[in-house]
Amino acid sequence: MSSTDVMVSRDRRIATVARSVRLVPALLASVLTLAGCGGGVHGAPGGSGVRDPYFPKAGNGGYDVAHYGLRLSYDPDAHHLTGTATVTARATQDLSAFNLDLEGLEVERVTVGGETARWNRAGQELTVRPHTDIDRDDTFRVTVRYSGAPETLTDPDGSREGWLRTSDGVLALGEPTGSMTWFPGNHHPSDKAAYDLTVTVPQGLRAVSNGELRSERTARGRTTYVWHTGEPMASYLATLAIGRFDISRSSTRDGLPVYTAVDPAEAGASRPVLGRIPEVLRWAERRFGPYPFSSTGAIVDRAADLGYALETQTRPVFPGAPDLTLLVHELAHQWYGDSVSPKSWRDMWLNEGFATYAEWLWEEDHGGKSAQETFDALYSGGHFDTEEAGESVWAFPPADPPSAARISDAPVYWRGAMVLQKVRQTVGDEQFWRILKGWAAAYRHGNADTADFTAYVEEQAPGKDFGGIWEDWLYGEGKPERP
């Protein structure tokens, strides 16, 4: 969400090695067929959760996903989803069992390497026991058939995510854990993967997702769409919009495909802003480096059906027609949040602080206030209309939100951006521009946390002292004293 709206609602939104898309076909070809009963039990169960500080049950231990193959069919009138998820992963330990996150829905059958596997459910945990233990570093494929009525979740902060029903279909949004309501997987941002999604819906409805549309075919009153996302993606950034949309296909000056899907009621108001996507991306590449994905675009649904924006990878979602500032914010997330994703939900400021700072830079570069002027107004309390809003910026340190309900509060956005301005003050503009681009390049398609960021900045400017910035602005309680 635009930082200008964070007081009213919020923008929804860790180092694993980035996997090249060229490795996915070879990885799929190397899948082991796990058969037979010999060898005895030598593995141990993978962990149920990765001990995220705010969502301890999110994600799972013992494996690393490389690819999700999802085949879905949805009937909006009956609110019924039928799905087959094929998850290709590498074991990071000897495994006798492993977990997938899946909220609700009925599991009908599970296989591992083509062999029927035992399984059981406990809350969001689907525990799978393969026919034979899986050796560390082996690649395996688990297939889950499931169906039912997908759920909508209420987050600790009161916002809604997961499978959100709309006036003409559905919108699936996943930050922080909602993706587990429509497909089983390792639902934590620290495990990113490629995706292939095939979804069938009633004829007349569109199904829009991340990446590139590979095919669209209609038969017997139903239309099937095939979407491909080759670059690694955290599951919370996966989306699926089903409904009636006006579709626009174009490309940037450099040939990057632009695909936008807009609810007809929002088409007129959205057109002028969405038409500036190529312009915003050209500007962002000058500031942040090469665009990290193979397509771009947007999804605009009715505000009444949604209520917040989210930086879903390659195709941000907007609640009604966005303004230019919100477009800049969500497109900046494609570098900071989508390509460089957080290791844990404690690191949200690396998403939101950077995207908020991008708003400041856009304004500075286009004849408005400088980033320093925005910083000064925030510090003095004059930026917002109310004293309460101004004080909320200092409620807690941006790198250490007090609870899961606070990971998208004002300090994460505004004070996070102020940390970046303090770095800029310390190193000067020329070095700061190198840091912005270098950070996006160093962790491209990977994950990072706050310690990675502070270490990177210190490495890039070894003669500078950042101790006060980290202590007072990043981790300090209350409003720092201003020299």
mmCIF file of N, CA, C and O in Angstrom, residues 203-257:
data_model
loop_
_atom_site.group_PDB
_atom_site.id
_atom_site.type_symbol
_atom_site.label_atom_id
_atom_site.label_comp_id
_atom_site.label_asym_id
_atom_site.label_seq_id
_atom_site.Cartn_x
_atom_site.Cartn_y
_atom_site.Cartn_z
ATOM 1 N N GLN A 203 -16.691 -20.579 -18.679
ATOM 2 C CA GLN A 203 -16.482 -19.719 -19.834
ATOM 3 C C GLN A 203 -17.074 -18.339 -19.575
ATOM 4 O O GLN A 203 -18.160 -18.193 -19.013
ATOM 5 N N GLY A 204 -16.348 -17.327 -19.958
ATOM 6 C CA GLY A 204 -16.752 -15.945 -19.724
ATOM 7 C C GLY A 204 -15.992 -15.286 -18.606
ATOM 8 O O GLY A 204 -15.970 -14.053 -18.509
ATOM 9 N N LEU A 205 -15.363 -16.110 -17.754
ATOM 10 C CA LEU A 205 -14.525 -15.577 -16.685
ATOM 11 C C LEU A 205 -13.061 -15.672 -17.083
ATOM 12 O O LEU A 205 -12.653 -16.561 -17.827
ATOM 13 N N ARG A 206 -12.289 -14.747 -16.573
ATOM 14 C CA ARG A 206 -10.841 -14.767 -16.768
ATOM 15 C C ARG A 206 -10.170 -15.337 -15.527
ATOM 16 O O ARG A 206 -10.691 -15.214 -14.408
ATOM 17 N N ALA A 207 -9.003 -15.957 -15.710
ATOM 18 C CA ALA A 207 -8.171 -16.407 -14.601
ATOM 19 C C ALA A 207 -6.782 -15.822 -14.821
ATOM 20 O O ALA A 207 -6.106 -16.142 -15.809
ATOM 21 N N VAL A 208 -6.363 -14.933 -13.922
ATOM 22 C CA VAL A 208 -5.126 -14.177 -14.087
ATOM 23 C C VAL A 208 -4.196 -14.503 -12.929
ATOM 24 O O VAL A 208 -4.616 -14.515 -11.764
ATOM 25 N N SER A 209 -2.921 -14.751 -13.249
ATOM 26 C CA SER A 209 -1.956 -15.098 -12.219
ATOM 27 C C SER A 209 -0.628 -14.403 -12.507
ATOM 28 O O SER A 209 -0.560 -13.457 -13.298
ATOM 29 N N ASN A 210 0.431 -14.881 -11.865
ATOM 30 C CA ASN A 210 1.763 -14.297 -12.011
ATOM 31 C C ASN A 210 2.440 -14.791 -13.295
ATOM 32 O O ASN A 210 2.067 -15.803 -13.867
ATOM 33 N N GLY A 211 3.455 -14.070 -13.714
ATOM 34 C CA GLY A 211 4.293 -14.538 -14.809
ATOM 35 C C GLY A 211 3.692 -14.327 -16.176
ATOM 36 O O GLY A 211 3.077 -13.299 -16.467
ATOM 37 N N GLU A 212 3.836 -15.359 -17.035
ATOM 38 C CA GLU A 212 3.403 -15.245 -18.423
ATOM 39 C C GLU A 212 2.265 -16.218 -18.713
ATOM 40 O O GLU A 212 2.285 -17.366 -18.265
ATOM 41 N N LEU A 213 1.284 -15.744 -19.476
ATOM 42 C CA LEU A 213 0.191 -16.596 -19.925
ATOM 43 C C LEU A 213 0.687 -17.432 -21.099
ATOM 44 O O LEU A 213 1.006 -16.896 -22.162
ATOM 45 N N ARG A 214 0.744 -18.771 -20.890
ATOM 46 C CA ARG A 214 1.259 -19.663 -21.923
ATOM 47 C C ARG A 214 0.170 -20.118 -22.895
ATOM 48 O O ARG A 214 0.437 -20.348 -24.072
ATOM 49 N N SER A 215 -1.055 -20.307 -22.399
ATOM 50 C CA SER A 215 -2.128 -20.723 -23.303
ATOM 51 C C SER A 215 -3.481 -20.420 -22.680
ATOM 52 O O SER A 215 -3.604 -20.237 -21.464
ATOM 53 N N GLU A 216 -4.500 -20.390 -23.563
ATOM 54 C CA GLU A 216 -5.890 -20.162 -23.157
ATOM 55 C C GLU A 216 -6.770 -20.930 -24.123
ATOM 56 O O GLU A 216 -6.691 -20.719 -25.340
ATOM 57 N N ARG A 217 -7.592 -21.848 -23.616
ATOM 58 C CA ARG A 217 -8.429 -22.648 -24.501
ATOM 59 C C ARG A 217 -9.790 -22.877 -23.854
ATOM 60 O O ARG A 217 -9.892 -23.038 -22.648
ATOM 61 N N THR A 218 -10.828 -22.897 -24.689
ATOM 62 C CA THR A 218 -12.188 -23.085 -24.212
ATOM 63 C C THR A 218 -12.792 -24.333 -24.826
ATOM 64 O O THR A 218 -12.661 -24.572 -26.035
ATOM 65 N N ALA A 219 -13.457 -25.134 -23.981
ATOM 66 C CA ALA A 219 -14.140 -26.342 -24.447
ATOM 67 C C ALA A 219 -15.250 -26.678 -23.472
ATOM 68 O O ALA A 219 -15.072 -26.607 -22.253
ATOM 69 N N ARG A 220 -16.407 -27.042 -24.022
ATOM 70 C CA ARG A 220 -17.551 -27.501 -23.242
ATOM 71 C C ARG A 220 -17.915 -26.529 -22.115
ATOM 72 O O ARG A 220 -18.186 -26.910 -20.983
ATOM 73 N N GLY A 221 -17.878 -25.259 -22.442
ATOM 74 C CA GLY A 221 -18.340 -24.241 -21.510
ATOM 75 C C GLY A 221 -17.362 -23.850 -20.423
ATOM 76 O O GLY A 221 -17.763 -23.136 -19.487
ATOM 77 N N ARG A 222 -16.115 -24.287 -20.539
ATOM 78 C CA ARG A 222 -15.117 -23.921 -19.527
ATOM 79 C C ARG A 222 -13.830 -23.515 -20.236
ATOM 80 O O ARG A 222 -13.493 -24.033 -21.300
ATOM 81 N N THR A 223 -13.119 -22.564 -19.620
ATOM 82 C CA THR A 223 -11.875 -22.061 -20.200
ATOM 83 C C THR A 223 -10.715 -22.395 -19.274
ATOM 84 O O THR A 223 -10.811 -22.203 -18.053
ATOM 85 N N THR A 224 -9.635 -22.873 -19.864
ATOM 86 C CA THR A 224 -8.433 -23.249 -19.116
ATOM 87 C C THR A 224 -7.302 -22.290 -19.458
ATOM 88 O O THR A 224 -7.007 -22.060 -20.644
ATOM 89 N N TYR A 225 -6.692 -21.754 -18.424
ATOM 90 C CA TYR A 225 -5.569 -20.828 -18.562
ATOM 91 C C TYR A 225 -4.318 -21.484 -17.987
ATOM 92 O O TYR A 225 -4.381 -22.117 -16.922
ATOM 93 N N VAL A 226 -3.193 -21.299 -18.666
ATOM 94 C CA VAL A 226 -1.912 -21.857 -18.206
ATOM 95 C C VAL A 226 -0.931 -20.710 -18.001
ATOM 96 O O VAL A 226 -0.605 -19.979 -18.954
ATOM 97 N N TRP A 227 -0.463 -20.554 -16.752
ATOM 98 C CA TRP A 227 0.458 -19.485 -16.386
ATOM 99 C C TRP A 227 1.799 -20.067 -15.927
ATOM 100 O O TRP A 227 1.829 -21.092 -15.246
ATOM 101 N N HIS A 228 2.883 -19.391 -16.280
ATOM 102 C CA HIS A 228 4.234 -19.856 -15.933
ATOM 103 C C HIS A 228 5.015 -18.738 -15.263
ATOM 104 O O HIS A 228 5.083 -17.615 -15.780
ATOM 105 N N THR A 229 5.590 -19.044 -14.097
ATOM 106 C CA THR A 229 6.490 -18.128 -13.397
ATOM 107 C C THR A 229 7.835 -18.823 -13.271
ATOM 108 O O THR A 229 7.989 -19.771 -12.494
ATOM 109 N N GLY A 230 8.811 -18.382 -14.034
ATOM 110 C CA GLY A 230 10.102 -19.045 -14.065
ATOM 111 C C GLY A 230 11.056 -18.615 -12.974
ATOM 112 O O GLY A 230 11.831 -19.428 -12.462
ATOM 113 N N GLU A 231 10.997 -17.341 -12.590
ATOM 114 C CA GLU A 231 11.898 -16.865 -11.543
ATOM 115 C C GLU A 231 11.390 -17.298 -10.180
ATOM 116 O O GLU A 231 10.183 -17.439 -9.980
ATOM 117 N N PRO A 232 12.306 -17.515 -9.211
ATOM 118 C CA PRO A 232 11.877 -17.936 -7.869
ATOM 119 C C PRO A 232 10.882 -16.953 -7.270
ATOM 120 O O PRO A 232 11.046 -15.736 -7.374
ATOM 121 N N MET A 233 9.847 -17.490 -6.620
ATOM 122 C CA MET A 233 8.800 -16.661 -6.032
ATOM 123 C C MET A 233 8.412 -17.223 -4.669
ATOM 124 O O MET A 233 8.204 -18.425 -4.510
ATOM 125 N N ALA A 234 8.338 -16.346 -3.675
ATOM 126 C CA ALA A 234 7.808 -16.727 -2.371
ATOM 127 C C ALA A 234 6.308 -16.957 -2.506
ATOM 128 O O ALA A 234 5.615 -16.226 -3.221
ATOM 129 N N SER A 235 5.788 -17.968 -1.791
ATOM 130 C CA SER A 235 4.388 -18.334 -1.994
ATOM 131 C C SER A 235 3.423 -17.211 -1.636
ATOM 132 O O SER A 235 2.331 -17.129 -2.206
ATOM 133 N N TYR A 236 3.806 -16.321 -0.708
ATOM 134 C CA TYR A 236 2.883 -15.238 -0.355
ATOM 135 C C TYR A 236 2.703 -14.244 -1.487
ATOM 136 O O TYR A 236 1.766 -13.431 -1.477
ATOM 137 N N LEU A 237 3.573 -14.309 -2.503
ATOM 138 C CA LEU A 237 3.477 -13.414 -3.643
ATOM 139 C C LEU A 237 2.711 -14.017 -4.806
ATOM 140 O O LEU A 237 2.501 -13.357 -5.829
ATOM 141 N N ALA A 238 2.295 -15.288 -4.662
ATOM 142 C CA ALA A 238 1.475 -15.922 -5.695
ATOM 143 C C ALA A 238 0.046 -15.398 -5.612
ATOM 144 O O ALA A 238 -0.488 -15.179 -4.523
ATOM 145 N N THR A 239 -0.575 -15.209 -6.765
ATOM 146 C CA THR A 239 -1.948 -14.716 -6.779
ATOM 147 C C THR A 239 -2.746 -15.434 -7.850
ATOM 148 O O THR A 239 -2.190 -15.986 -8.813
ATOM 149 N N LEU A 240 -4.053 -15.409 -7.692
ATOM 150 C CA LEU A 240 -4.973 -15.907 -8.711
ATOM 151 C C LEU A 240 -6.234 -15.056 -8.634
ATOM 152 O O LEU A 240 -6.890 -14.996 -7.591
ATOM 153 N N ALA A 241 -6.549 -14.369 -9.733
ATOM 154 C CA ALA A 241 -7.751 -13.540 -9.818
ATOM 155 C C ALA A 241 -8.690 -14.164 -10.843
ATOM 156 O O ALA A 241 -8.300 -14.365 -12.000
ATOM 157 N N ILE A 242 -9.893 -14.487 -10.410
ATOM 158 C CA ILE A 242 -10.902 -15.067 -11.292
ATOM 159 C C ILE A 242 -12.098 -14.127 -11.319
ATOM 160 O O ILE A 242 -12.625 -13.732 -10.271
ATOM 161 N N GLY A 243 -12.518 -13.744 -12.511
ATOM 162 C CA GLY A 243 -13.651 -12.849 -12.626
ATOM 163 C C GLY A 243 -13.734 -12.260 -14.017
ATOM 164 O O GLY A 243 -13.102 -12.737 -14.969
ATOM 165 N N ARG A 244 -14.492 -11.196 -14.132
ATOM 166 C CA ARG A 244 -14.625 -10.501 -15.415
ATOM 167 C C ARG A 244 -13.642 -9.328 -15.419
ATOM 168 O O ARG A 244 -13.744 -8.412 -14.603
ATOM 169 N N PHE A 245 -12.701 -9.391 -16.343
ATOM 170 C CA PHE A 245 -11.657 -8.375 -16.413
ATOM 171 C C PHE A 245 -11.493 -7.882 -17.846
ATOM 172 O O PHE A 245 -11.647 -8.649 -18.809
ATOM 173 N N ASP A 246 -11.197 -6.601 -17.975
ATOM 174 C CA ASP A 246 -10.706 -6.069 -19.243
ATOM 175 C C ASP A 246 -9.204 -6.331 -19.305
ATOM 176 O O ASP A 246 -8.471 -5.930 -18.392
ATOM 177 N N ILE A 247 -8.767 -6.992 -20.359
ATOM 178 C CA ILE A 247 -7.367 -7.393 -20.485
ATOM 179 C C ILE A 247 -6.653 -6.478 -21.472
ATOM 180 O O ILE A 247 -7.178 -6.172 -22.554
ATOM 181 N N SER A 248 -5.459 -6.046 -21.089
ATOM 182 C CA SER A 248 -4.615 -5.254 -21.990
ATOM 183 C C SER A 248 -3.246 -5.898 -22.074
ATOM 184 O O SER A 248 -2.639 -6.222 -21.050
ATOM 185 N N ARG A 249 -2.762 -6.117 -23.287
ATOM 186 C CA ARG A 249 -1.434 -6.672 -23.522
ATOM 187 C C ARG A 249 -0.615 -5.665 -24.313
ATOM 188 O O ARG A 249 -1.053 -5.163 -25.347
ATOM 189 N N SER A 250 0.584 -5.375 -23.831
ATOM 190 C CA SER A 250 1.484 -4.468 -24.533
ATOM 191 C C SER A 250 2.906 -4.843 -24.159
ATOM 192 O O SER A 250 3.152 -5.909 -23.598
ATOM 193 N N SER A 251 3.850 -3.990 -24.456
ATOM 194 C CA SER A 251 5.243 -4.239 -24.053
ATOM 195 C C SER A 251 5.941 -2.907 -23.863
ATOM 196 O O SER A 251 5.517 -1.875 -24.408
ATOM 197 N N THR A 252 7.003 -2.931 -23.058
ATOM 198 C CA THR A 252 7.793 -1.734 -22.853
ATOM 199 C C THR A 252 8.701 -1.501 -24.052
ATOM 200 O O THR A 252 8.778 -2.322 -24.972
ATOM 201 N N ARG A 253 9.398 -0.388 -24.020
ATOM 202 C CA ARG A 253 10.337 -0.056 -25.093
ATOM 203 C C ARG A 253 11.392 -1.142 -25.278
ATOM 204 O O ARG A 253 11.875 -1.385 -26.395
ATOM 205 N N ASP A 254 11.744 -1.842 -24.183
ATOM 206 C CA ASP A 254 12.751 -2.906 -24.234
ATOM 207 C C ASP A 254 12.158 -4.276 -24.509
ATOM 208 O O ASP A 254 12.858 -5.287 -24.445
ATOM 209 N N GLY A 255 10.864 -4.349 -24.762
ATOM 210 C CA GLY A 255 10.239 -5.607 -25.113
ATOM 211 C C GLY A 255 9.701 -6.405 -23.944
ATOM 212 O O GLY A 255 9.305 -7.566 -24.117
ATOM 213 N N LEU A 256 9.653 -5.818 -22.741
ATOM 214 C CA LEU A 256 9.119 -6.526 -21.579
ATOM 215 C C LEU A 256 7.601 -6.605 -21.699
ATOM 216 O O LEU A 256 6.939 -5.574 -21.832
ATOM 217 N N PRO A 257 7.011 -7.824 -21.637
ATOM 218 C CA PRO A 257 5.559 -7.931 -21.753
ATOM 219 C C PRO A 257 4.842 -7.262 -20.579
ATOM 220 O O PRO A 257 5.239 -7.417 -19.420
#
